[in-house]
Amino acid sequence: MNENKTQTKTQTVLISGGSVAGLALAYWLHRHGFTPTIVERAPQLRDGGYAVDFRGEALDVLDRMGLLEEIRALDTEMGDAALVDADGRQYATLPAAVFAGDLEVLKGDLTRMLYEATREDVEYVFGDSITHLQQDADGVLVTFEHAAPRRFDLVVGADGLHSKTRALAFGPEEEFVRHLGIYTAIFNLGNYLGLENTGRLYTAPGKAANIFTARANTEARAAFHFAAEHLENDRRDTAAQKRIVAERFAGEGWEVPRLLEEMDAAQEFFFDSNAQVEMDSWSAGRVVLLGDAGYCAGPTSGRGTSQALIGAYLLAGELAARGGDHKAAFAAYEEQMRPYVAEHQVLGREGAERFFLPAPTQEFLDMLAANAPENTRTEPVRLPDYTPAAA
Ligand SMILES: Cc1cc2nc3c(=O)[nH]c(=O)nc-3n(C[C@H](O)[C@H](O)[C@H](O)COP(=O)(O)OP(=O)(O)OC[C@H]3O[C@@H](n4cnc5c(N)ncnc54)[C@H](O)[C@@H]3O)c2cc1C
């Protein structure tokens, strides 16, 4: 990889969070000649999880990373899905165009691919977290839960919706995170219904459950969504979260009883509020936020992965283009990303508002599919060419 010879000041960058945003940033920073270190709280790469889709320019970023063909090979190739009633009767078809974007992959497949593309060039510290940040004129002194304190030139918070970096450098979560009124649980299970590249969706007032095939129909992912105001729950207490879901879905029809049993046994389990992050500024001195940590648009926007990839490209590119002048680079990154993020946050809020509409008719679903490109289009974000980052 070529080194960016214009770099003069900034060298070492600590990235908190080793998921889509953090991994993509590490890739680009290394390619521009910086020295990134990733600290990830999980003991190893988190390569499980749900399907995510990409739109528009995110595919250009993957292309510039030389990963587009590889990611296309991981496409879930999801077909249309069926809406079912409490007795399992199919009453409508949900066209894939409505939910699968330009390309859909399992999030875990994406992070695995980004990790493989960076593991030899980037220092990874798993099973640790930052605990304190102390900035001065020349850098940031970082303390960790386990590792010894270290100094870095810059710190990037790519640690998601509940960002520790944001809490340390900007303030408590309540100031920035806006709950959208939906909770979601997702878990892995076997494809016990024998579905082929498709899914089944069930709705009841204020509730939805679904199952979709994964990994060439050898596995499945199921989800429960329910409407609720903010719940006080311990984010690390999986058993308590499963109980909350089980209580909400007790007595529901279709496959819900079986899915609740599967959830109970599931090792791979995700539970969280659907939320957005709204901040007046994404940087504070030498600390900057990237991806969901700084500007989560919510799962109902369908744009979080694209934002993470594009944000990483712009942040690294601006740092390189400005010779490591972090102040100018952070301002340019934010100026380019803000309008793009603002549109997605509108999409996320609108999506949340119509999430639990009563069982839709086929006519309505066909109309959504026909309008899918318009409904999901946002103004393009410009991706400058930050040469000399050639492969
Ligand atoms: C149910 C659901 C469905 C979604 N569907 C889509 C979709 O279809 N399309 C789409 O584009 N997006 C979708 N998204 C959004 C997408 O997953 C996120 O926007 C995207 O993953 C953001 O990436 P990120 O790297 O910023 O944050 P995350 O993926 O949340 O990663 C944050 C990382 O930081 C780590 N971390 C957390 N705290 C610490 C700490 N203290 N120290 C170190 N590491 C830490 C975490 O372990 C994690 O690895 C969906 C999200 C959800 C919840």
XYZ file of C-alpha atoms and ligand atoms in Angstrom:
444
model
C 0.000 0.000 0.000
C 1.183 3.504 -0.733
C 2.056 5.919 1.986
C 0.636 9.406 1.967
C 3.755 11.566 1.818
C 1.876 14.757 2.691
C 1.251 13.542 6.226
C 3.222 15.677 8.628
C 1.692 15.625 12.094
C -0.778 12.997 13.102
C 0.486 9.477 13.279
C -1.202 7.266 15.825
C -4.974 6.870 15.994
C -6.845 4.857 18.589
C -10.190 3.586 17.305
C -12.640 2.459 19.983
C -14.933 -0.175 18.434
C -14.108 -2.912 15.944
C -17.267 -3.135 13.858
C -18.153 -1.714 10.437
C -17.110 1.897 11.098
C -13.951 1.141 13.085
C -12.680 -1.558 10.736
C -13.318 0.517 7.607
C -11.573 3.511 9.196
C -8.565 1.401 10.164
C -8.354 0.171 6.592
C -8.303 3.692 5.143
C -6.035 5.189 7.805
C -3.442 2.514 7.209
C -3.710 3.020 3.487
C -3.059 6.737 3.982
C 0.000 6.086 6.130
C -1.394 6.491 9.653
C -0.940 3.942 12.425
C -4.342 2.805 13.686
C -4.978 0.701 16.778
C -8.418 -0.810 17.377
C -9.664 -1.534 20.879
C -12.784 -3.727 20.847
C -14.669 -4.607 24.001
C -15.756 -8.046 22.760
C -13.203 -10.834 23.352
C -13.015 -11.517 19.627
C -14.372 -10.194 16.367
C -18.165 -9.964 16.562
C -19.069 -11.748 13.367
C -22.620 -12.846 14.174
C -25.733 -10.812 13.652
C -28.446 -9.725 11.314
C -28.593 -8.806 7.641
C -27.662 -5.262 6.638
C -27.974 -3.635 3.270
C -25.971 -1.077 1.334
C -27.157 1.762 -0.775
C -25.617 4.024 -3.359
C -22.183 5.388 -2.613
C -21.393 2.792 0.052
C -20.887 0.397 -2.848
C -18.403 2.872 -4.377
C -16.441 2.870 -1.111
C -16.310 -0.933 -1.123
C -15.177 -0.768 -4.747
C -12.375 1.650 -3.853
C -11.350 -0.788 -1.111
C -11.168 -3.517 -3.753
C -13.810 -5.493 -1.847
C -16.902 -5.080 -3.999
C -16.668 -8.424 -5.787
C -15.975 -10.205 -2.511
C -18.970 -8.606 -0.848
C -21.226 -9.314 -3.810
C -20.352 -12.986 -3.403
C -21.778 -12.767 0.141
C -25.148 -11.378 -1.007
C -27.960 -13.079 0.904
C -29.897 -13.260 -2.408
C -33.051 -12.822 -0.429
C -36.257 -13.235 -2.397
C -39.735 -11.930 -1.639
C -41.093 -12.760 1.812
C -44.582 -13.766 2.945
C -46.836 -12.074 5.482
C -48.672 -14.638 7.582
C -51.607 -14.506 9.969
C -51.906 -16.126 13.397
C -52.704 -19.485 11.759
C -49.729 -19.290 9.428
C -51.840 -18.539 6.344
C -50.042 -16.309 3.844
C -52.125 -13.254 3.061
C -49.642 -11.062 1.188
C -46.165 -11.012 -0.348
C -43.529 -8.489 0.699
C -41.321 -7.821 -2.350
C -37.575 -8.017 -1.610
C -37.177 -4.605 -3.255
C -38.785 -3.070 -0.164
C -36.291 -4.398 2.382
C -33.073 -5.674 0.797
C -31.484 -2.462 -0.618
C -28.937 -2.556 -3.455
C -27.048 -5.409 -1.801
C -27.762 -7.290 1.437
C -25.225 -9.266 3.472
C -24.990 -10.565 7.010
C -23.325 -7.927 9.164
C -20.981 -10.596 10.510
C -19.824 -11.484 6.992
C -19.031 -7.821 6.355
C -17.044 -7.355 9.561
C -15.176 -10.630 8.942
C -14.230 -9.423 5.456
C -13.050 -6.027 6.757
C -11.086 -7.724 9.505
C -9.332 -10.052 7.052
C -8.466 -7.029 4.920
C -6.784 -5.238 7.856
C -5.556 -7.796 10.378
C -1.966 -7.835 9.143
C -1.632 -4.054 9.081
C -3.598 -2.929 12.108
C -3.022 -3.510 15.815
C -6.083 -5.131 17.371
C -6.730 -5.186 21.120
C -9.741 -7.362 21.934
C -11.473 -7.658 25.284
C -10.654 -4.148 26.471
C -12.203 -0.697 26.661
C -11.085 2.843 27.215
C -11.882 4.204 30.677
C -10.495 7.723 30.587
C -9.317 10.290 28.051
C -7.022 13.172 28.914
C -6.259 15.581 26.100
C -3.399 18.065 25.898
C -1.877 20.118 23.103
C 0.024 17.171 21.619
C -2.198 14.176 22.037
C -4.514 12.108 24.177
C -3.510 10.011 27.167
C -5.820 6.992 27.191
C -6.379 4.623 30.073
C -7.928 1.198 29.592
C -9.748 -1.362 31.715
C -6.874 -3.824 31.278
C -3.997 -2.521 29.158
C -1.474 0.022 30.456
C -2.149 3.698 29.645
C -0.956 4.878 26.221
C -0.710 8.128 24.304
C -2.245 8.590 20.853
C -2.370 11.565 18.508
C -6.108 11.103 17.953
C -8.973 9.034 19.322
C -11.962 7.960 17.228
C -15.155 6.740 18.877
C -16.599 4.066 16.575
C -18.166 2.236 19.488
C -21.784 2.345 18.422
C -25.046 3.646 19.822
C -23.918 3.369 23.456
C -20.476 4.850 22.762
C -18.087 5.006 25.690
C -15.962 7.537 23.818
C -18.967 9.831 23.450
C -19.751 9.541 27.148
C -16.156 10.375 28.112
C -15.544 13.236 25.678
C -19.008 14.769 25.177
C -21.349 13.835 28.005
C -23.923 11.295 29.146
C -25.918 9.210 26.679
C -29.270 10.789 27.654
C -28.126 14.078 26.132
C -27.707 12.624 22.655
C -29.677 9.395 22.197
C -33.307 9.637 21.132
C -35.394 6.453 21.504
C -37.699 5.814 18.524
C -40.308 3.826 20.469
C -39.320 0.355 19.221
C -37.309 -2.435 20.827
C -35.777 -5.214 18.760
C -34.458 -8.666 19.622
C -32.599 -10.720 17.010
C -31.138 -14.203 17.343
C -29.681 -17.073 15.357
C -31.514 -20.350 14.922
C -31.735 -23.296 12.574
C -33.812 -22.991 9.404
C -36.371 -25.320 10.951
C -39.163 -24.210 8.594
C -37.080 -25.328 5.599
C -37.421 -21.945 3.885
C -35.429 -21.125 0.760
C -34.038 -17.590 0.433
C -37.111 -16.045 1.938
C -38.780 -14.987 5.147
C -42.085 -15.004 7.013
C -43.461 -11.978 8.834
C -46.205 -11.841 11.430
C -47.743 -8.716 12.915
C -50.047 -7.962 15.822
C -50.884 -4.524 17.264
C -47.591 -2.975 18.420
C -45.688 -6.185 17.740
C -43.958 -7.946 14.856
C -42.049 -11.207 14.548
C -40.196 -12.621 11.592
C -37.793 -15.279 10.422
C -35.434 -15.082 7.446
C -33.049 -17.648 6.029
C -29.280 -17.072 6.256
C -26.068 -18.594 4.909
C -27.490 -20.414 1.892
C -30.515 -21.627 3.879
C -28.392 -23.540 6.386
C -29.343 -21.099 9.155
C -31.990 -18.539 9.985
C -32.288 -15.248 11.863
C -35.456 -14.384 13.743
C -36.529 -11.067 15.192
C -39.087 -9.753 17.632
C -39.986 -6.064 17.537
C -42.337 -4.332 19.945
C -43.487 -0.805 20.651
C -42.458 0.552 24.047
C -41.366 3.719 25.700
C -37.895 3.718 27.169
C -37.290 0.555 29.237
C -34.865 0.470 32.101
C -32.829 -2.638 31.362
C -29.301 -3.810 31.964
C -27.757 -4.039 28.510
C -25.473 -6.884 29.571
C -28.185 -9.011 31.202
C -29.231 -11.210 28.291
C -31.472 -13.436 30.421
C -33.483 -10.423 31.620
C -33.813 -9.136 28.061
C -35.102 -12.515 26.871
C -37.669 -12.437 29.679
C -38.896 -9.005 28.572
C -39.421 -10.299 25.028
C -41.104 -13.517 26.197
C -43.573 -11.541 28.323
C -44.442 -9.205 25.462
C -45.078 -12.062 23.007
C -46.819 -14.514 25.330
C -50.058 -15.802 23.781
C -49.252 -14.715 20.211
C -50.044 -17.019 17.288
C -48.160 -18.347 14.224
C -44.691 -19.703 15.086
C -44.206 -17.302 17.983
C -44.220 -19.983 20.752
C -41.541 -21.991 18.912
C -39.516 -18.848 18.185
C -39.593 -17.915 21.868
C -38.187 -21.359 22.712
C -35.493 -20.908 20.074
C -34.678 -17.477 21.485
C -34.314 -18.894 24.950
C -31.685 -21.347 23.719
C -29.924 -18.925 21.354
C -26.254 -18.103 21.987
C -26.176 -15.247 19.480
C -28.688 -12.733 20.806
C -29.065 -8.995 20.241
C -31.489 -6.728 22.070
C -31.663 -2.962 21.960
C -33.764 0.111 21.590
C -34.157 1.551 18.086
C -32.656 4.975 18.547
C -30.933 7.903 16.907
C -27.943 9.970 17.992
C -28.156 13.717 17.559
C -25.174 15.941 18.314
C -24.274 19.532 17.529
C -20.677 18.574 16.891
C -18.965 15.224 16.276
C -15.545 16.271 17.542
C -14.057 17.640 20.737
C -10.387 18.523 20.391
C -8.530 15.404 19.303
C -11.514 13.093 19.758
C -13.996 12.485 16.947
C -17.027 10.227 16.520
C -17.772 7.942 13.593
C -20.800 5.835 12.594
C -23.596 5.059 15.053
C -21.612 6.594 17.933
C -21.954 10.071 16.431
C -24.991 9.972 14.145
C -26.971 6.743 14.346
C -30.013 7.070 12.088
C -31.782 4.022 13.532
C -32.390 0.579 12.013
C -35.564 1.841 10.307
C -33.453 4.139 8.130
C -31.675 1.155 6.552
C -28.639 3.430 6.220
C -26.399 2.788 9.222
C -23.929 0.552 7.426
C -23.651 2.905 4.485
C -23.079 5.841 6.844
C -20.358 3.938 8.690
C -18.505 3.044 5.479
C -18.805 6.491 3.915
C -17.951 8.278 7.157
C -14.805 6.162 7.503
C -13.748 6.946 3.944
C -14.257 10.691 4.387
C -12.684 10.945 7.845
C -9.514 9.087 6.854
C -9.356 10.884 3.513
C -9.691 14.341 5.056
C -7.009 13.578 7.651
C -4.677 12.489 4.866
C -5.531 15.381 2.553
C -4.842 17.881 5.338
C -1.529 16.415 6.398
C -2.973 15.254 9.695
C -4.359 18.685 10.660
C -7.125 17.135 12.718
C -9.026 20.340 13.331
C -9.475 21.110 9.644
C -10.028 17.446 8.791
C -12.759 16.928 11.410
C -14.552 20.071 10.209
C -14.414 18.957 6.551
C -15.575 15.434 7.431
C -18.520 16.782 9.367
C -19.453 19.323 6.709
C -19.650 16.611 4.047
C -21.464 14.039 6.169
C -24.060 16.206 7.913
C -26.596 16.719 5.075
C -26.402 13.025 4.180
C -26.971 11.973 7.812
C -29.806 14.494 8.276
C -31.767 12.876 5.438
C -31.276 9.427 6.886
C -32.440 10.542 10.292
C -35.685 11.711 8.692
C -36.007 8.304 6.983
C -35.340 6.578 10.303
C -38.033 8.554 12.117
C -40.591 8.057 9.332
C -39.798 4.344 9.214
C -40.313 4.050 12.958
C -43.658 5.863 12.776
C -45.124 3.421 10.234
C -43.415 0.324 11.631
C -46.470 -1.093 13.392
C -49.154 -0.130 10.906
C -52.003 -2.684 10.774
C -51.564 -5.668 8.436
C -50.874 -4.105 5.011
C -52.746 -5.036 1.840
C -51.003 -6.513 -1.212
C -51.845 -3.362 -3.122
C -50.002 -1.226 -0.579
C -46.941 -3.529 -0.582
C -46.789 -3.520 -4.399
C -46.959 0.249 -4.343
C -44.047 0.343 -1.857
C -42.019 -1.943 -4.121
C -42.796 0.094 -7.228
C -41.719 3.258 -5.419
C -38.778 1.691 -3.594
C -36.073 3.601 -5.519
C -37.822 6.946 -4.875
C -38.722 6.155 -1.289
C -35.213 5.232 -0.396
C -33.310 7.719 -2.517
C -31.346 10.401 -0.750
C -29.131 13.125 -2.139
C -25.815 11.618 -3.150
C -22.800 12.304 -0.984
C -19.687 13.287 -2.939
C -16.725 10.971 -2.480
C -13.560 12.959 -3.216
C -10.620 11.102 -4.673
C -8.068 11.134 -1.852
C -5.120 10.080 -3.974
C -2.502 8.649 -3.372
C -4.558 5.954 -1.683
C -4.234 3.562 -4.600
C -4.319 -0.175 -3.910
C -31.759 -4.668 14.137
C -30.900 -3.831 13.252
C -31.028 -3.922 11.880
C -30.243 -3.134 11.058
N -30.380 -3.214 9.706
C -29.626 -2.425 8.912
C -29.748 -2.467 7.482
O -30.522 -3.214 6.905
N -28.957 -1.641 6.755
C -28.069 -0.806 7.349
O -27.386 -0.086 6.628
N -27.919 -0.748 8.671
C -28.686 -1.525 9.471
N -28.551 -1.450 10.823
C -27.611 -0.486 11.399
C -26.197 -0.967 11.369
O -26.067 -2.233 11.973
C -25.348 0.049 12.132
O -25.707 1.347 11.745
C -23.896 -0.144 11.820
O -23.508 -1.429 12.232
C -23.067 0.920 12.538
O -21.777 0.480 12.634
P -20.818 1.030 13.764
O -19.509 0.378 13.492
O -20.912 2.502 13.819
O -21.435 0.526 15.141
P -21.683 -0.950 15.678
O -21.861 -1.905 14.563
O -22.736 -0.854 16.699
O -20.318 -1.347 16.388
C -19.863 -0.796 17.578
C -18.695 -1.652 18.065
O -18.107 -1.049 19.203
C -17.896 -2.031 20.186
N -17.900 -1.376 21.487
C -18.950 -0.916 22.191
N -18.539 -0.343 23.330
C -17.186 -0.439 23.345
C -16.184 -0.030 24.257
N -16.490 0.590 25.399
N -14.900 -0.274 23.937
C -14.571 -0.912 22.791
N -15.482 -1.333 21.890
C -16.775 -1.088 22.175
C -19.028 -3.020 20.000
O -18.714 -4.268 20.563
C -19.113 -3.064 18.477
O -18.224 -3.997 17.930
C -29.319 -2.233 11.647
C -29.175 -2.170 13.030
C -29.958 -2.954 13.834
C -29.792 -2.836 15.321
